[in-house]
Each structure stands twice: as C-alpha cells, then as structure tokens.
Amino acid sequence: MYLELTNLKKTFGSFTAVANVNLSIDKTEFVSLLGPSGSGKSTLLRLIAGLEQPTEGRIIVDGKDVTRLPPYQRGIAMVFQDFLLFPHMTVRENLAFPLRMLKMPAAEQAERIDWVSRILSLTELQQRYPNQLSGGQQQRVALGRGLVSRPKVLLLDEPLANLDRELRRDMEIEIRRYQIELGIPFIYVTHNQEEALSMSDRIAVVNKGGIEDFADKSTIYSQPKTSFIAQFVGRSNMFAGPVVSIPTGARAIAWQDLLIPLHATGKLADHTIASAYIKIEDTLIERDDGTPAPDKIRGRLRDVIFRGQYAEYLVRMPNGAEIVASGIDSATRVSPGDNVLISWDPQKLDLFPGEVRQ
Ligand SMILES: Nc1ncnc2c1ncn2[C@@H]1O[C@H](COP(=O)(O)OP(=O)(O)O)[C@@H](O)[C@H]1O
Ligand SMILES: [Mg+2]
C-alpha cells in the first residue's frame, strides 16, 4: 500500500488522543476520516504530516519510513480549515511561497505555479490579492498552495467548514476531481457525513481516538459495523431495550412499553439489552385502515415536513416517543391526526448488543 499507518498512537499526558490506528491507503484513493469533534481526527492528520510526533507506531509513505522525518521532508502537504492566505501577496506570490521555502529555482517555480493554476482554474486570478477573491476562489488558492510542491499525499483538515452550503457542494465536486486528476491519495478530515459520503472512496470512522471501521462508503452507510456508526452516519430511528420473545414465536425489543418486532435476532438471547437502528429513509408509513398488522407499529401522524422530492413524517407512538418515517408525499396520502402504520424491511434493521453508546 502507498500509505501505511501501523499501530499509531499519540498521548498527551495521561490522555490518549489517537489509539493504535492501523490504516492502509492506496495511491488512487480518496479517504475521509469522519468523526465527531474531539475524536482525534486532526491529531491523526498532524501525526501523518509530521506536525506531531507519535508516542508509538510507524508511518510509511511510498515504501519509505517517514516517522522521524520533519514535515518538509515527507512529501506530504496539508490544507487547513482556516487556510490563511498572505493578504499582502498576490495569488501568484501565495502559490510561490511553499516553493520559495524549498529554494526551488525560479524557472521551475514558474512551471509549477502554471501547472497548479491550470488545474485549479486560477490562471486568470494570478495578480489579485486575497481580498479580491470570493470564498471559493480563496479556498482554491489554499489548495493550490498545498499541491504546488507536488506532494505524494494531500491532507485536508475540514477545509470547507467555513464556506456556505452551496459553495461547499461545488467544492466537494471540485476537490474530488483534483484528486482523480492528480492520482495521489487525499485524506480528508470532516465531522460532516455528507461531505465524507459524497467525496470518498473509503471512510474511516473515528471515535475516541480509534477507528471504528474502515470500509467503502456504501458499507459504512448501509451496513454499520458498530452502534456508534449506526448512530453517527445517516439519520436513524433508534430503539433500545431488552430482547423478549413474543407470542408469534418471534422476538422483539421492549422499547419503553412498546414491542419493536425483530425478524433477525442473530445470537441475541432473551433479556439481552440491545439497540436497533432503522434509517429514516427505510422507515415506511401508510394509513392504518384497522386490519391486523402484527409486524407493524401503530402510531399517530403529528406532522409532515416537505423536503421537495420526499417528505418526512413525524409519528407519535403509543408510548409517547416520536419516530420519523419518510415517503413520497403524493403517494402516501396521510395527514396530521391520521392513524398510521410504521414498518420496514426487516433486513434493513441494524441490531447491536449492549447499552447504547453515545
Ligand atoms: N496538544 C494537545 N495537548 C493536549 N490535548 C490535546 C492536544 N491536541 C489535541 N488534544 C486533545 O485531543 C483530543 C482530540 O483532538 P483533535 O484531534 O483536535 O480532535 P478532532 O480534530 O477530531 O476534533 C481532544 O480532546 C483535544 O483536546
Ligand atoms: Mg479537528
């Protein structure tokens, strides 16, 4: 593999910020480190960049052990959230800065700047100052400063966090395009699952300094390996409680006085505490016409939230809890106050033993 992290660990005093991380990343991959704030994403990125020394472990880039090398000898560049462009320098001078630090000959510098400007569509903007650029253009210059030294790996730490939503979406597509064009791995840190899902080949979910799972994004999304991932990625309804047998012979989770039918309980014995997750888009709703439906849950529709292509339905369950279902509004034909039935494809329910972890 092109980039190998082996048993990487970082402690600050008695606090473990990064715990035994093992990741192997291919040369053509876009990988996201996705996790909540404080989970250790930036620390992990800073270890790779050489801005922090690991307490334990090794970092190999392109066959070379860079663990003890200073940042500028690693062939790794990093783009930060508050990318600070030098305000008194033009775009061209900003792009030249990392090359000047490397004492690159002027002719080669010019070649590199022209190359990166072409890729990032900055050619027309070279003589402008940062305050004459839009937010997206400034972000492209910051990316250019990372790429101009032709790194072997580009690290990005929440680079879009300060941009508005519209611009962020455009930049997601752009960044992914640059990565494909350059053919080097990008490691992208974010707490925003939409960004991670839209851009990545694979996602490493980070929690409390460790990697919960590292897999292609569709696996992370639709087959969460841990309850943390089920909670953190996508939007789900969650039911937690003891597993019980019900008269039909099947099992259910007793969730606050309501029985949630389980079709596949795996090895979970009765009385085991378990948590089950069903994604909102897999939670189906229909009008309750009173016919018996033992596998469905009865509730009352409280509210419909129109989302354009689909609608979300806020349903009050008999135990007082609320769950969210979704559907195509024109097809569902239910209105607030209606009695409704909630169901899902049992295969889509993710079930985990143990207490709910936050
Ligand atoms: N230099 C440091 N000294 C002490 N604690 C630190 C230091 N850097 C980070 N931490 C702690 O490590 C944890 C992870 O931080 P960080 O990697 O910045 O998380 P993230 O980027 O996922 O939000 C946090 O609890 C943070 O306070
Ligand atoms: Mg961070």
Short mmCIF file of C-alpha atoms and ligand atoms in Angstrom, two decimals:
data_model
loop_
_atom_site.label_atom_id
_atom_site.label_comp_id
_atom_site.label_asym_id
_atom_site.label_seq_id
_atom_site.Cartn_x
_atom_site.Cartn_y
_atom_site.Cartn_z
CA MET A 1 0.00 0.00 0.00
CA TYR A 2 1.08 3.54 -0.71
CA LEU A 3 0.46 4.96 2.76
CA GLU A 4 0.70 2.70 5.80
CA LEU A 5 -0.08 3.69 9.36
CA THR A 6 0.91 0.97 11.81
CA ASN A 7 -0.14 0.99 15.49
CA LEU A 8 -0.09 4.75 15.50
CA LYS A 9 -0.63 6.18 18.96
CA LYS A 10 -0.48 9.65 20.48
CA THR A 11 -0.92 10.52 24.12
CA PHE A 12 -0.92 13.94 25.76
CA GLY A 13 0.00 13.22 29.39
CA SER A 14 -2.45 10.57 30.52
CA PHE A 15 -4.92 11.34 27.71
CA THR A 16 -4.92 9.14 24.62
CA ALA A 17 -5.84 11.25 21.58
CA VAL A 18 -5.01 8.58 18.98
CA ALA A 19 -5.19 4.91 19.96
CA ASN A 20 -3.47 2.21 17.90
CA VAL A 21 -4.56 3.29 14.47
CA ASN A 22 -3.86 0.96 11.55
CA LEU A 23 -4.75 2.20 8.08
CA SER A 24 -3.51 1.18 4.64
CA ILE A 25 -4.34 3.60 1.86
CA ASP A 26 -3.91 3.05 -1.85
CA LYS A 27 -2.31 5.53 -4.23
CA THR A 28 -5.53 6.43 -6.03
CA GLU A 29 -7.82 6.65 -3.02
CA PHE A 30 -9.85 9.44 -1.55
CA VAL A 31 -10.22 8.60 2.13
CA SER A 32 -12.21 10.52 4.72
CA LEU A 33 -11.63 10.46 8.45
CA LEU A 34 -15.16 11.01 9.74
CA GLY A 35 -15.90 11.54 13.40
CA PRO A 36 -17.33 13.93 15.95
CA SER A 37 -15.45 16.92 17.27
CA GLY A 38 -12.69 15.89 19.69
CA SER A 39 -12.42 12.32 18.38
CA GLY A 40 -8.76 12.75 17.38
CA LYS A 41 -9.05 13.39 13.62
CA SER A 42 -6.81 16.45 13.50
CA THR A 43 -4.24 14.83 15.77
CA LEU A 44 -4.09 11.82 13.45
CA LEU A 45 -3.63 14.10 10.46
CA ARG A 46 -0.92 16.09 12.24
CA LEU A 47 0.92 12.86 13.00
CA ILE A 48 0.90 11.94 9.32
CA ALA A 49 2.06 15.45 8.37
CA GLY A 50 4.85 15.38 10.95
CA LEU A 51 3.47 18.28 12.97
CA GLU A 52 3.24 15.95 15.97
CA GLN A 53 5.50 13.05 16.91
CA PRO A 54 3.68 9.75 17.59
CA THR A 55 4.07 8.15 21.00
CA GLU A 56 4.19 4.80 19.21
CA GLY A 57 3.84 3.45 15.69
CA ARG A 58 5.11 3.93 12.17
CA ILE A 59 4.21 5.90 9.08
CA ILE A 60 5.30 4.63 5.67
CA VAL A 61 4.81 6.70 2.52
CA ASP A 62 5.58 5.15 -0.86
CA GLY A 63 7.79 2.48 0.71
CA LYS A 64 9.75 4.91 2.89
CA ASP A 65 9.55 5.17 6.68
CA VAL A 66 8.90 8.87 7.36
CA THR A 67 8.01 8.51 11.06
CA ARG A 68 11.02 10.51 12.26
CA LEU A 69 11.34 12.89 9.33
CA PRO A 70 10.49 16.59 9.67
CA PRO A 71 7.34 17.72 7.81
CA TYR A 72 9.11 19.24 4.78
CA GLN A 73 10.99 16.01 4.04
CA ARG A 74 7.90 13.80 3.96
CA GLY A 75 6.43 14.82 0.62
CA ILE A 76 3.11 15.43 2.39
CA ALA A 77 1.12 18.67 2.18
CA MET A 78 -1.74 19.80 4.39
CA VAL A 79 -4.63 22.23 3.89
CA PHE A 80 -6.33 23.64 6.99
CA GLN A 81 -9.78 24.93 7.81
CA ASP A 82 -8.59 28.49 8.45
CA PHE A 83 -6.29 28.48 5.49
CA LEU A 84 -4.55 31.80 5.90
CA LEU A 85 -3.55 33.33 2.62
CA PHE A 86 -0.96 36.07 2.96
CA PRO A 87 -3.07 39.21 2.49
CA HIS A 88 -0.21 41.36 1.16
CA MET A 89 0.72 38.79 -1.50
CA THR A 90 -0.96 38.17 -4.85
CA VAL A 91 -2.36 34.76 -5.73
CA ARG A 92 0.82 34.01 -7.67
CA GLU A 93 3.02 35.03 -4.74
CA ASN A 94 0.91 32.96 -2.36
CA LEU A 95 1.34 29.94 -4.62
CA ALA A 96 5.08 30.57 -4.90
CA PHE A 97 5.58 30.70 -1.14
CA PRO A 98 5.99 26.95 -0.44
CA LEU A 99 8.37 26.67 -3.41
CA ARG A 100 10.50 29.56 -2.17
CA MET A 101 10.73 27.78 1.17
CA LEU A 102 12.07 24.74 -0.72
CA LYS A 103 14.55 27.07 -2.53
CA MET A 104 13.33 25.87 -5.90
CA PRO A 105 14.89 27.59 -8.96
CA ALA A 106 12.69 30.38 -10.38
CA ALA A 107 12.04 28.73 -13.75
CA GLU A 108 10.84 25.55 -12.06
CA GLN A 109 8.69 27.58 -9.65
CA ALA A 110 7.00 29.31 -12.60
CA GLU A 111 6.33 25.96 -14.23
CA ARG A 112 4.79 24.54 -11.08
CA ILE A 113 2.61 27.59 -10.48
CA ASP A 114 1.35 27.50 -14.06
CA TRP A 115 0.60 23.80 -13.71
CA VAL A 116 -1.33 24.13 -10.45
CA SER A 117 -3.14 27.26 -11.67
CA ARG A 118 -4.35 25.37 -14.71
CA ILE A 119 -5.71 22.51 -12.61
CA LEU A 120 -7.42 24.84 -10.13
CA SER A 121 -8.60 27.42 -12.70
CA LEU A 122 -6.53 30.18 -11.09
CA THR A 123 -4.71 31.35 -14.23
CA GLU A 124 -6.86 34.47 -14.64
CA LEU A 125 -6.59 35.40 -10.96
CA GLN A 126 -2.82 35.38 -10.51
CA GLN A 127 -2.38 39.09 -9.93
CA ARG A 128 -5.27 39.50 -7.49
CA TYR A 129 -4.92 39.87 -3.75
CA PRO A 130 -6.87 37.57 -1.38
CA ASN A 131 -9.41 40.29 -0.51
CA GLN A 132 -10.29 40.48 -4.22
CA LEU A 133 -11.32 36.82 -4.29
CA SER A 134 -14.55 35.01 -3.41
CA GLY A 135 -14.52 32.42 -0.62
CA GLY A 136 -14.37 29.57 -3.12
CA GLN A 137 -11.51 31.19 -5.03
CA GLN A 138 -9.58 31.70 -1.79
CA GLN A 139 -10.11 28.05 -0.95
CA ARG A 140 -8.75 27.04 -4.36
CA VAL A 141 -5.62 29.14 -3.73
CA ALA A 142 -5.18 27.39 -0.37
CA LEU A 143 -5.47 24.03 -2.14
CA GLY A 144 -3.02 25.26 -4.74
CA ARG A 145 -0.50 26.11 -2.04
CA GLY A 146 -0.78 22.53 -0.83
CA LEU A 147 -0.49 20.98 -4.27
CA VAL A 148 2.17 23.19 -5.84
CA SER A 149 5.01 21.23 -4.24
CA ARG A 150 3.61 18.08 -5.87
CA PRO A 151 3.13 16.15 -2.64
CA LYS A 152 2.84 12.38 -2.52
CA VAL A 153 -0.19 12.73 -0.25
CA LEU A 154 -2.53 15.67 0.41
CA LEU A 155 -4.09 16.02 3.85
CA LEU A 156 -7.14 18.25 4.25
CA ASP A 157 -8.45 19.23 7.69
CA GLU A 158 -12.09 20.40 7.40
CA PRO A 159 -11.15 22.72 4.52
CA LEU A 160 -14.76 23.58 3.66
CA ALA A 161 -16.07 24.20 7.18
CA ASN A 162 -16.06 27.99 6.75
CA LEU A 163 -17.83 28.04 3.40
CA ASP A 164 -21.57 28.32 2.91
CA ARG A 165 -23.55 25.26 1.97
CA GLU A 166 -23.95 25.98 -1.73
CA LEU A 167 -20.26 26.66 -2.23
CA ARG A 168 -19.34 23.63 -0.16
CA ARG A 169 -21.27 21.37 -2.51
CA ASP A 170 -19.48 22.80 -5.54
CA MET A 171 -16.10 22.50 -3.82
CA GLU A 172 -16.76 18.87 -2.86
CA ILE A 173 -17.09 18.01 -6.53
CA GLU A 174 -14.03 20.10 -7.44
CA ILE A 175 -11.80 18.57 -4.78
CA ARG A 176 -12.74 15.08 -5.81
CA ARG A 177 -11.95 15.99 -9.43
CA TYR A 178 -8.49 17.30 -8.48
CA GLN A 179 -7.73 14.11 -6.59
CA ILE A 180 -8.61 11.96 -9.60
CA GLU A 181 -6.62 14.21 -11.91
CA LEU A 182 -3.52 14.19 -9.69
CA GLY A 183 -3.59 10.48 -8.90
CA ILE A 184 -2.41 10.89 -5.30
CA PRO A 185 -4.29 9.97 -2.13
CA PHE A 186 -6.26 12.70 -0.39
CA ILE A 187 -7.02 12.20 3.29
CA TYR A 188 -9.92 14.39 4.19
CA VAL A 189 -10.92 15.12 7.77
CA THR A 190 -14.50 16.08 8.44
CA HIS A 191 -17.27 15.79 11.01
CA ASN A 192 -19.77 16.25 8.18
CA GLN A 193 -21.07 12.93 6.93
CA GLU A 194 -22.48 14.42 3.72
CA GLU A 195 -19.01 15.58 2.70
CA ALA A 196 -17.47 12.23 3.55
CA LEU A 197 -20.16 10.32 1.68
CA SER A 198 -20.11 12.49 -1.42
CA MET A 199 -16.34 12.58 -1.94
CA SER A 200 -14.71 9.45 -0.55
CA ASP A 201 -13.85 6.04 -1.87
CA ARG A 202 -13.44 4.75 1.66
CA ILE A 203 -14.34 6.22 5.04
CA ALA A 204 -12.57 5.64 8.35
CA VAL A 205 -15.00 6.39 11.17
CA VAL A 206 -13.06 7.86 14.10
CA ASN A 207 -14.35 7.64 17.66
CA LYS A 208 -12.41 8.37 20.84
CA GLY A 209 -9.06 8.22 19.06
CA GLY A 210 -9.71 4.82 17.43
CA ILE A 211 -11.01 3.66 14.06
CA GLU A 212 -14.46 2.07 14.43
CA ASP A 213 -14.42 0.79 10.84
CA PHE A 214 -12.59 1.50 7.61
CA ALA A 215 -14.61 0.48 4.58
CA ASP A 216 -16.07 1.72 1.34
CA LYS A 217 -18.66 4.39 1.89
CA SER A 218 -21.69 2.34 0.94
CA THR A 219 -20.73 -0.29 3.53
CA ILE A 220 -20.24 2.39 6.18
CA TYR A 221 -23.63 3.81 5.34
CA SER A 222 -25.77 0.73 4.87
CA GLN A 223 -24.01 -1.93 6.94
CA PRO A 224 -22.75 -0.12 10.04
CA LYS A 225 -20.35 -2.32 11.96
CA THR A 226 -20.93 -0.70 15.36
CA SER A 227 -23.77 1.08 17.09
CA PHE A 228 -21.65 4.22 17.08
CA ILE A 229 -21.54 4.18 13.27
CA ALA A 230 -25.26 3.41 13.06
CA GLN A 231 -25.89 6.49 15.19
CA PHE A 232 -23.38 8.80 13.58
CA VAL A 233 -23.79 8.08 9.86
CA GLY A 234 -27.12 8.77 8.22
CA ARG A 235 -30.28 9.58 10.20
CA SER A 236 -31.93 6.73 12.03
CA ASN A 237 -34.66 5.86 14.48
CA MET A 238 -33.22 4.04 17.45
CA PHE A 239 -34.90 1.54 19.76
CA ALA A 240 -33.09 0.19 22.78
CA GLY A 241 -34.13 -2.24 25.46
CA PRO A 242 -34.20 -5.91 26.42
CA VAL A 243 -34.82 -8.60 23.81
CA VAL A 244 -38.01 -10.56 24.56
CA SER A 245 -39.93 -13.42 22.95
CA ILE A 246 -43.40 -12.54 21.71
CA PRO A 247 -46.41 -14.86 21.27
CA THR A 248 -45.89 -15.25 17.49
CA GLY A 249 -42.62 -17.05 18.34
CA ALA A 250 -40.56 -14.17 17.03
CA ARG A 251 -38.57 -11.75 19.13
CA ALA A 252 -38.90 -8.09 19.83
CA ILE A 253 -37.16 -5.28 21.61
CA ALA A 254 -39.16 -3.95 24.52
CA TRP A 255 -38.69 -0.25 23.96
CA GLN A 256 -40.40 1.90 26.55
CA ASP A 257 -43.52 -0.32 26.80
CA LEU A 258 -43.70 -0.81 23.04
CA LEU A 259 -42.66 -4.01 21.28
CA ILE A 260 -40.47 -3.47 18.23
CA PRO A 261 -40.61 -6.68 16.18
CA LEU A 262 -37.26 -8.18 15.25
CA HIS A 263 -37.08 -10.65 12.43
CA ALA A 264 -33.42 -11.49 12.65
CA THR A 265 -32.13 -11.60 16.19
CA GLY A 266 -28.89 -13.40 15.43
CA LYS A 267 -27.43 -14.79 18.59
CA LEU A 268 -29.09 -12.40 20.96
CA ALA A 269 -30.71 -14.31 23.79
CA ASP A 270 -33.80 -13.17 25.66
CA HIS A 271 -33.20 -10.36 28.16
CA THR A 272 -30.04 -9.23 26.39
CA ILE A 273 -30.00 -5.45 26.17
CA ALA A 274 -29.82 -4.45 22.53
CA SER A 275 -30.17 -1.39 20.37
CA ALA A 276 -31.72 -1.41 16.91
CA TYR A 277 -31.44 1.26 14.24
CA ILE A 278 -33.51 1.84 11.15
CA LYS A 279 -32.67 4.65 8.72
CA ILE A 280 -35.35 7.26 8.28
CA GLU A 281 -35.50 6.60 4.54
CA ASP A 282 -36.15 2.92 5.28
CA THR A 283 -38.92 3.69 7.76
CA LEU A 284 -42.19 3.34 5.85
CA ILE A 285 -45.56 4.82 6.65
CA GLU A 286 -49.08 4.00 5.50
CA ARG A 287 -52.61 4.81 6.55
CA ASP A 288 -53.96 2.47 9.24
CA ASP A 289 -57.23 1.04 7.93
CA GLY A 290 -57.71 -1.11 11.04
CA THR A 291 -56.79 -4.52 9.60
CA PRO A 292 -54.50 -6.56 11.87
CA ALA A 293 -50.82 -5.97 11.13
CA PRO A 294 -48.76 -7.72 13.81
CA ASP A 295 -45.42 -6.80 12.19
CA LYS A 296 -46.22 -3.12 12.03
CA ILE A 297 -46.29 -0.45 14.69
CA ARG A 298 -49.29 1.77 15.16
CA GLY A 299 -48.95 5.47 15.72
CA ARG A 300 -50.49 8.83 15.02
CA LEU A 301 -49.14 11.26 12.45
CA ARG A 302 -48.19 14.55 14.07
CA ASP A 303 -46.55 16.49 11.31
CA VAL A 304 -45.40 16.31 7.71
CA ILE A 305 -42.21 18.05 6.70
CA PHE A 306 -42.00 18.64 2.98
CA ARG A 307 -38.46 18.12 1.69
CA GLY A 308 -39.03 18.54 -2.03
CA GLN A 309 -38.59 15.11 -3.58
CA TYR A 310 -39.85 13.38 -0.46
CA ALA A 311 -41.50 14.15 2.86
CA GLU A 312 -40.67 13.29 6.45
CA TYR A 313 -43.43 12.15 8.76
CA LEU A 314 -43.23 12.77 12.46
CA VAL A 315 -45.16 9.97 14.16
CA ARG A 316 -46.15 9.81 17.81
CA MET A 317 -46.01 6.22 19.09
CA PRO A 318 -48.40 4.83 21.74
CA ASN A 319 -45.57 5.04 24.29
CA GLY A 320 -45.26 8.77 23.69
CA ALA A 321 -41.98 8.59 21.78
CA GLU A 322 -41.64 10.01 18.31
CA ILE A 323 -40.12 8.45 15.26
CA VAL A 324 -39.54 9.79 11.78
CA ALA A 325 -40.64 8.00 8.63
CA SER A 326 -40.28 9.10 5.05
CA GLY A 327 -42.06 8.73 1.76
CA ILE A 328 -43.25 10.41 -1.40
CA ASP A 329 -45.92 12.81 -0.24
CA SER A 330 -48.26 12.40 -3.22
CA ALA A 331 -48.19 8.60 -2.82
CA THR A 332 -48.57 8.42 0.96
CA ARG A 333 -51.82 10.38 1.30
CA VAL A 334 -51.76 10.73 5.06
CA SER A 335 -52.40 13.91 7.00
CA PRO A 336 -51.63 15.03 10.53
CA GLY A 337 -54.00 13.38 13.01
CA ASP A 338 -54.35 10.18 10.94
CA ASN A 339 -53.71 6.79 12.47
CA VAL A 340 -50.76 5.27 10.65
CA LEU A 341 -48.73 2.08 10.46
CA ILE A 342 -44.96 2.08 10.56
CA SER A 343 -42.90 -0.74 9.08
CA TRP A 344 -39.61 -1.57 7.40
CA ASP A 345 -37.82 -4.30 5.56
CA PRO A 346 -36.50 -6.42 8.47
CA GLN A 347 -33.20 -6.88 6.63
CA LYS A 348 -32.57 -3.18 6.97
CA LEU A 349 -32.73 -3.09 10.75
CA ASP A 350 -29.26 -2.94 12.33
CA LEU A 351 -29.12 -4.66 15.68
CA PHE A 352 -26.33 -4.41 18.23
CA PRO A 353 -25.93 -6.00 21.62
CA GLY A 354 -25.18 -3.86 24.63
CA GLU A 355 -26.02 -0.48 26.04
CA VAL A 356 -26.36 2.50 23.77
CA ARG A 357 -23.05 4.24 23.37
CA GLN A 358 -23.00 7.96 22.85
N1 LIG B 1 -1.53 19.49 22.09
C1 LIG B 1 -2.50 18.91 22.80
N2 LIG B 1 -2.41 18.77 24.13
C2 LIG B 1 -3.38 18.16 24.85
N3 LIG B 1 -4.51 17.66 24.32
C3 LIG B 1 -4.67 17.77 23.00
C4 LIG B 1 -3.69 18.40 22.17
N4 LIG B 1 -4.13 18.34 20.88
C5 LIG B 1 -5.34 17.73 20.93
N5 LIG B 1 -5.65 17.39 22.18
C6 LIG B 1 -6.88 16.68 22.60
O1 LIG B 1 -7.04 15.52 21.81
C7 LIG B 1 -8.41 15.29 21.52
C8 LIG B 1 -8.59 15.18 20.03
O2 LIG B 1 -8.40 16.44 19.45
P1 LIG B 1 -8.45 16.65 17.88
O3 LIG B 1 -7.51 15.69 17.24
O4 LIG B 1 -8.23 18.10 17.60
O5 LIG B 1 -9.95 16.22 17.57
P2 LIG B 1 -10.84 16.49 16.26
O6 LIG B 1 -9.97 17.02 15.17
O7 LIG B 1 -11.43 15.15 15.95
O8 LIG B 1 -11.90 17.45 16.68
C9 LIG B 1 -9.18 16.46 22.12
O9 LIG B 1 -9.71 16.03 23.35
C10 LIG B 1 -8.12 17.51 22.33
O10 LIG B 1 -8.43 18.33 23.41
MG MG B 2 -10.09 18.86 14.16
#
